[in-house]
Amino acid sequence: MNPLEGRNILIGVTGGIAAYKVVEVASRLKKSGANVRVIMTKNATEFVSPRTFQEITGNPVSVEMFAEKIHVAHIALADFADLLLIAPATANFLAKAAHGIADDLLTTTILATTAPIFVCPSMNTNMLENRVTQENLKILKNLGMKIIDSASGNLACGTIGKGRLPEPEDICAEIEKFFAENFVPREKNSVEISAGFGEVLTIVENPLPLAGKRIIVTAGGTIEPIDPVRYICNRSSGKMGYEIAKVARKHGAEVLLISGNSTELQPENLHFQKVESAEEMRRAILAEYESTNAVIMAAAVSDYRVKNVAAQKIKKSDENLTLELVKNPDILKELGQNKGKRILVGFAAETENLIEYANKKLEEKNLDMIVANNVTVEGAGFGTSTNIASLIHRDGKIENLPKMSKSELAEQIVRRLEEKFLLKEG
Ligand code: PMT
């Protein structure tokens, strides 16, 4: 089967002369079986008419932020996408995307999507090589977007140099490669994607792969009190777990996000429970474990807590202060001992011997998969918007993933979970 078959691809077209070449990109993707939708910026419509893309894709084309009949169009479009391709990407667009400016439908959708984003810069050579543009490209790359390099040749401005949009077949080949390597085929069926407020955005031929599944995701660091004022915590921001919860929800699961300490905003459309200590997190999970199909534990759970929490603020008196710590319950190990048919995914935050230590945790906690991250590597681990992870499976298979945004990694983890459900359920 073609890896593009049934995929939802959203194309963002910005205002460059190469917009006309993207008509062929859309056409090729559609012919390969993808469900293609297009967002055009106002400037893009100066080069190609929305009607052209509408005819090619068979779907309405979105331009205006507020003219849509559908409410919250950017959210619906963001949710629709398995992949967002920006082609051509102008210098102006790159600058806006790199700095989170959301002043039209396309830039707003980019902020709202958790789908992988591919960007094809296309412009005059001097504009491309300008340091500001190069810095913006670096930012986007570090945020985990894939930059498809511009080609060299004759440019519309009459010069010869780098800045051409790559040929449509090369852009499509990159996308096809991505889906071939990363995506589990979904079963065919008919499903409506709601755009909210009772409106239906589109009908696609995919059921949401996690429909009917109840999944617990944990995130953030636990807080272990010392006295009414102080506590022991760790560097977890909650980003990784929150992204997983959002992706699992997007894929149709009923999600309970149990969050320790986190700086993230509470996501919409899922069950949410805030906890502090490891013991509280344990109780919250166990209360729902019976009716749960899978647990993904991205939380950084404190291994120890203070034995005697002081009832009053500890006064600064002696030169030294000794706190006696006792072991916390190992939540995931306990879940593993009563696993039943559930799928359990853990994380391993390591600073050395990544694979060896992670493997040990996979065994000890009876997990189906462990996501191992070396938290000392730049762009990985605590607080960053990217991560670098190895996915270690129960059968010994190890996938060493490149650096990617946490939302993209969340997509990968959720896809593997879907694969495991398919295998378990035969
Ligand atoms: O939150 P972010 O800033 O985005 O950072 C992401 C992250 C680095 C926190 C995340 O990627 C990560 O690695 N989370 C796991 C952190 C951790 O506690 O790892 P661990 O190796 O100590 O624990 C192994 C597994 O057992 C984890 O799934 C953990 O949730 C679980 N555990 C640990 C201790 C304990 N007492 N009970 C547990 O269930």
XYZ file of C-alpha atoms and ligand atoms in Angstrom:
465
model
C 0.000 0.000 0.000
C 1.197 3.510 -0.753
C 2.264 5.104 2.556
C 0.290 8.217 1.612
C -2.949 6.272 1.321
C -5.519 7.760 3.693
C -3.164 10.347 5.192
C -4.506 13.797 5.978
C -2.102 16.326 4.534
C -2.590 20.028 5.079
C -0.692 22.320 2.709
C 0.007 25.942 3.636
C 0.695 28.060 0.560
C 2.310 31.469 1.093
C 2.768 34.323 -1.374
C 5.639 33.364 -3.652
C 5.789 32.803 -7.398
C 6.508 29.089 -6.793
C 2.927 28.714 -5.499
C 1.981 27.467 -8.965
C 4.302 24.448 -8.525
C 2.458 23.474 -5.358
C -0.648 22.765 -7.434
C 1.277 19.790 -8.776
C 2.380 18.794 -5.271
C -1.269 18.764 -4.158
C -2.251 16.816 -7.241
C 0.440 14.161 -6.739
C -0.414 13.730 -3.054
C -4.083 13.380 -3.892
C -3.335 10.815 -6.623
C -1.299 8.829 -4.090
C -4.395 8.484 -1.932
C -3.886 11.322 0.555
C -6.742 13.509 1.720
C -5.411 16.996 0.962
C -6.595 20.341 2.284
C -5.068 23.725 1.530
C -4.724 26.951 3.479
C -3.589 29.941 1.400
C -2.364 33.256 2.706
C -3.976 36.312 1.102
C -0.736 37.012 -0.799
C -0.674 33.465 -2.163
C -4.024 34.081 -3.839
C -2.282 36.755 -5.970
C -0.336 33.929 -7.630
C -2.814 31.045 -7.766
C -6.557 31.068 -7.385
C -8.010 29.108 -4.428
C -10.373 27.580 -6.985
C -7.421 25.776 -8.627
C -6.495 24.029 -5.375
C -10.158 23.340 -4.670
C -10.584 21.565 -8.004
C -7.350 19.597 -7.571
C -7.950 18.459 -3.995
C -11.738 18.173 -4.058
C -11.805 20.039 -0.737
C -12.664 23.655 0.099
C -9.653 25.954 0.398
C -9.278 28.118 3.505
C -7.946 31.666 3.293
C -9.702 33.935 5.746
C -9.453 33.474 9.485
C -12.972 34.696 10.158
C -14.806 34.105 6.892
C -15.072 30.350 7.494
C -18.503 28.955 8.140
C -16.722 26.663 10.544
C -15.954 28.043 13.986
C -12.401 27.696 15.268
C -11.241 26.725 11.782
C -7.568 26.827 12.762
C -8.151 24.236 15.492
C -10.157 21.969 13.201
C -7.538 22.229 10.451
C -4.703 21.735 12.950
C -6.408 18.592 14.265
C -7.113 17.325 10.753
C -3.441 17.239 9.739
C -1.262 14.142 9.915
C 1.363 16.387 8.370
C 1.522 20.091 7.566
C 3.547 21.123 4.508
C 4.388 24.788 3.955
C 5.270 25.398 0.298
C 6.444 27.799 -0.859
C 7.562 29.342 2.443
C 8.452 33.011 1.960
C 10.978 34.924 4.089
C 8.101 36.809 5.691
C 6.369 33.564 6.611
C 9.588 32.079 8.077
C 10.055 35.183 10.239
C 6.504 34.994 11.561
C 6.588 31.251 12.209
C 9.964 31.466 13.963
C 8.613 34.034 16.406
C 5.157 32.648 17.042
C 3.337 35.478 15.275
C -0.176 34.287 14.511
C -1.909 36.952 12.441
C -3.671 34.856 9.816
C -5.225 31.427 9.417
C -1.989 29.672 8.407
C 0.260 31.023 11.159
C -2.475 30.407 13.749
C -2.917 26.824 12.544
C 0.816 26.246 12.898
C 0.668 27.161 16.561
C -2.344 24.922 17.076
C -1.143 21.768 15.352
C 0.795 18.900 16.884
C 1.420 17.361 13.464
C 4.931 17.253 12.003
C 5.654 20.352 9.925
C 7.686 20.331 6.677
C 8.843 23.708 5.373
C 10.018 24.447 1.811
C 11.685 27.883 1.704
C 11.583 29.513 -1.720
C 12.769 33.018 -2.570
C 15.472 35.142 -4.172
C 19.022 33.961 -3.283
C 19.976 37.120 -1.379
C 16.795 36.953 0.669
C 17.465 33.290 1.435
C 21.072 33.912 2.389
C 20.254 36.974 4.442
C 21.357 36.331 8.029
C 17.913 37.049 9.413
C 16.328 34.411 7.162
C 19.076 31.931 8.033
C 18.561 32.582 11.765
C 14.820 32.070 11.363
C 15.403 28.782 9.546
C 17.691 27.701 12.379
C 14.971 28.500 14.934
C 12.371 26.517 13.008
C 14.751 23.573 12.666
C 15.501 23.640 16.389
C 11.778 23.667 17.075
C 11.663 20.321 15.282
C 10.314 21.385 11.883
C 11.779 19.651 8.860
C 13.309 22.094 6.398
C 13.356 20.785 2.827
C 16.334 22.596 1.305
C 15.745 24.972 -1.614
C 17.110 23.924 -5.005
C 19.462 25.978 -7.224
C 18.728 27.230 -10.726
C 16.941 30.016 -12.610
C 14.870 32.162 -10.316
C 11.754 34.141 -11.182
C 13.614 37.391 -10.457
C 15.909 36.690 -13.431
C 18.966 35.597 -11.439
C 20.539 32.171 -11.088
C 21.167 30.785 -7.625
C 19.719 28.981 -4.625
C 16.114 29.612 -3.650
C 14.026 27.561 -6.087
C 11.237 25.435 -4.694
C 12.340 21.797 -5.044
C 10.562 19.855 -7.779
C 7.081 18.569 -6.790
C 8.203 14.938 -7.103
C 11.085 15.578 -4.664
C 8.782 17.229 -2.115
C 6.305 14.354 -2.401
C 9.133 11.816 -2.076
C 10.181 13.390 1.259
C 6.628 13.177 2.552
C 6.188 9.621 1.327
C 9.458 8.608 2.984
C 8.299 10.145 6.245
C 5.023 8.235 6.255
C 6.719 5.014 5.153
C 9.118 5.208 8.102
C 6.863 6.594 10.774
C 3.260 5.765 10.291
C 1.178 2.693 10.987
C -1.515 2.210 8.325
C -4.988 2.797 9.645
C -7.992 0.678 8.861
C -10.453 2.127 6.371
C -13.774 3.324 7.614
C -15.789 6.467 7.449
C -15.611 9.067 10.169
C -16.575 12.681 10.571
C -14.123 15.167 12.022
C -16.001 17.663 14.084
C -15.029 21.288 13.834
C -16.914 22.046 17.049
C -20.293 23.685 17.639
C -22.027 20.914 15.722
C -20.309 21.739 12.425
C -18.528 19.018 10.478
C -15.283 20.004 8.829
C -14.781 17.066 6.539
C -15.410 13.394 6.074
C -12.265 11.309 5.873
C -11.902 7.631 5.321
C -10.094 6.891 8.582
C -11.500 5.980 11.941
C -9.607 7.644 14.741
C -7.181 4.878 15.654
C -7.579 5.163 19.423
C -11.372 5.488 19.425
C -12.813 3.490 22.330
C -9.515 3.380 24.256
C -9.045 4.872 27.710
C -5.530 6.075 28.330
C -3.844 7.547 31.378
C -0.910 9.866 30.731
C 1.226 11.251 33.545
C 3.327 14.392 33.260
C 5.409 16.821 35.278
C 7.409 16.391 38.439
C 6.051 15.247 41.769
C 6.328 17.547 44.755
C 7.497 16.022 48.038
C 6.960 18.395 50.986
C 9.630 19.177 53.566
C 7.565 21.594 55.626
C 4.590 23.908 54.815
C 6.955 26.175 52.848
C 9.567 23.982 51.144
C 9.505 20.923 48.984
C 11.661 18.591 46.886
C 10.878 18.638 43.175
C 12.701 18.140 39.875
C 13.200 19.885 36.541
C 10.257 18.362 34.671
C 8.110 20.999 32.951
C 5.366 18.559 31.957
C 5.781 19.405 28.238
C 6.504 15.830 27.144
C 3.526 14.295 28.924
C 1.136 17.089 27.946
C 2.049 16.636 24.267
C 1.410 12.887 24.535
C -1.956 13.492 26.168
C -2.954 15.937 23.401
C -1.887 13.589 20.615
C -3.633 10.580 22.193
C -6.795 12.691 22.443
C -6.414 13.811 18.843
C -6.182 10.156 17.848
C -9.539 9.478 19.469
C -8.667 8.146 22.932
C -10.449 9.162 26.103
C -7.506 10.607 27.997
C -6.922 11.228 31.684
C -3.906 13.490 32.136
C -2.541 13.273 35.665
C -0.152 16.123 36.162
C 2.398 16.872 38.828
C 4.187 20.207 38.886
C 4.036 21.795 35.432
C 4.180 25.142 33.695
C 1.935 23.973 30.835
C -1.626 25.115 30.191
C -4.365 22.588 30.882
C -5.286 21.025 27.510
C -8.891 21.027 26.373
C -11.206 18.077 25.797
C -9.559 15.633 28.148
C -9.899 14.635 31.804
C -7.373 16.397 33.953
C -6.213 15.835 37.499
C -3.558 17.841 39.265
C -1.540 16.028 41.945
C 1.465 16.845 44.069
C 3.259 13.902 45.651
C 4.143 10.507 44.195
C 1.672 8.920 46.585
C -1.106 11.215 45.295
C -0.173 10.368 41.712
C -0.253 6.665 42.574
C -3.722 6.941 44.128
C -5.061 8.934 41.156
C -3.821 6.285 38.711
C -5.026 3.304 40.726
C -8.520 4.829 41.036
C -8.878 4.642 37.231
C -6.579 1.726 36.400
C -9.270 -0.945 36.251
C -11.040 0.601 33.253
C -7.868 1.791 31.513
C -6.389 0.263 28.339
C -2.967 1.887 28.496
C -0.771 4.014 30.733
C 2.027 6.250 29.482
C 4.178 7.573 32.310
C 6.197 10.589 31.266
C 6.075 12.054 34.781
C 9.284 12.471 36.701
C 8.299 10.768 39.932
C 10.433 11.395 42.966
C 12.043 8.159 44.147
C 12.235 9.447 47.734
C 10.175 11.601 50.069
C 10.890 13.202 53.413
C 10.159 10.755 56.249
C 8.839 13.264 58.776
C 7.285 16.299 57.112
C 7.510 19.202 59.566
C 4.154 20.638 60.608
C 5.678 24.112 60.957
C 8.284 25.979 58.943
C 11.723 24.635 59.873
C 13.687 27.417 61.545
C 17.205 28.288 60.496
C 19.153 27.335 63.642
C 21.950 24.764 63.314
C 24.734 24.996 60.738
C 23.616 21.758 59.076
C 20.191 20.268 58.523
C 19.691 16.579 57.813
C 16.535 15.335 56.167
C 15.762 11.654 56.379
C 14.294 10.350 53.111
C 12.303 7.179 52.591
C 11.578 5.385 49.351
C 8.427 6.267 47.413
C 6.331 3.511 45.865
C 7.417 2.643 42.329
C 4.090 3.338 40.635
C 4.892 1.854 37.259
C 6.320 -1.312 38.802
C 3.111 -1.764 40.756
C 1.055 -1.276 37.573
C 3.284 -3.806 35.790
C 2.564 -6.407 38.478
C -1.155 -6.123 37.766
C -0.958 -5.455 34.043
C -3.626 -7.708 32.550
C -4.199 -6.824 28.900
C -3.090 -3.241 29.334
C -0.240 -1.623 27.488
C 2.313 0.105 29.677
C 4.790 2.668 28.377
C 7.416 4.165 30.644
C 10.139 6.730 30.257
C 13.736 6.465 31.393
C 15.518 9.701 32.220
C 19.189 8.800 32.296
C 22.520 10.610 32.431
C 24.699 7.623 31.441
C 24.389 4.057 30.084
C 21.080 5.049 28.492
C 20.082 1.813 26.774
C 21.365 -0.511 29.493
C 19.554 1.287 32.330
C 16.400 1.788 30.280
C 16.309 -1.921 29.378
C 16.576 -2.786 33.046
C 13.565 -0.566 33.824
C 11.592 -2.091 30.949
C 12.149 -5.544 32.473
C 11.676 -4.616 36.127
C 8.456 -2.712 35.484
C 7.054 -5.202 32.956
C 6.616 -2.556 30.237
C 5.708 -2.883 26.547
C 7.929 0.014 25.587
C 10.253 2.457 27.283
C 11.186 5.871 25.917
C 14.800 6.454 26.868
C 16.154 9.989 26.923
C 19.589 11.139 28.000
C 18.677 14.284 29.916
C 22.219 15.695 29.765
C 22.221 16.054 25.955
C 21.408 19.507 24.542
C 17.884 19.631 23.098
C 16.775 16.595 25.110
C 15.087 16.021 28.453
C 13.757 18.542 30.929
C 12.106 21.815 29.983
C 13.116 21.878 26.308
C 10.609 21.968 23.448
C 12.550 19.170 21.701
C 13.686 15.729 22.768
C 16.020 12.994 21.557
C 14.772 9.535 22.389
C 15.303 5.839 21.792
C 12.184 3.706 21.748
C 12.959 0.322 23.282
C 10.372 -2.358 22.643
C 9.664 -5.516 24.620
C 10.903 -7.721 21.744
C 14.312 -6.058 21.936
C 13.834 -3.727 18.959
C 15.432 -0.328 19.492
C 14.575 2.751 17.435
C 16.999 5.629 17.823
C 14.997 8.692 16.837
C 16.596 11.982 15.790
C 16.020 15.237 17.611
C 12.441 16.364 17.105
C 9.848 18.537 18.799
C 8.137 16.989 21.797
C 4.838 17.108 19.909
C 6.411 15.158 17.055
C 7.893 12.625 19.489
C 4.472 12.348 21.121
C 3.058 11.492 17.674
C 5.681 8.762 17.292
C 4.983 7.293 20.732
C 1.217 7.289 20.190
C 1.652 5.614 16.783
C 3.705 2.854 18.413
C 0.987 2.440 21.022
C -1.569 2.023 18.209
C 0.674 -0.597 16.636
C 0.799 -2.487 19.931
C -2.993 -2.387 20.288
C -3.305 -3.788 16.756
C -0.848 -6.606 17.554
C -2.514 -7.449 20.889
C -5.982 -7.458 19.445
C -4.867 -9.553 16.478
O 8.510 17.251 31.521
P 9.550 17.701 30.511
O 10.263 18.968 30.944
O 8.998 17.793 29.125
O 10.717 16.600 30.480
C 10.456 15.323 29.992
C 11.065 14.220 30.897
C 12.573 14.319 30.856
C 10.562 14.368 32.327
C 10.544 12.850 30.306
O 11.018 12.748 28.977
C 11.054 11.671 31.132
O 12.128 11.141 30.934
N 10.222 11.231 32.122
C 10.556 10.166 33.074
C 11.321 10.727 34.231
C 11.660 9.669 35.274
O 11.185 9.754 36.351
O 12.387 8.685 34.822
P 12.918 7.448 35.739
O 13.937 6.809 34.882
O 13.339 7.937 37.082
O 11.648 6.534 35.933
C 11.346 5.451 35.065
C 9.837 5.336 34.863
O 9.212 4.922 36.101
C 9.158 6.621 34.461
O 8.171 6.313 33.519
C 8.559 7.148 35.761
O 7.369 7.885 35.503
C 8.248 5.861 36.520
N 8.397 5.970 37.982
C 9.548 6.404 38.543
C 9.674 6.460 39.912
C 8.599 6.044 40.723
N 8.669 6.083 42.047
N 7.461 5.613 40.138
C 7.354 5.549 38.808
O 6.305 5.128 38.279
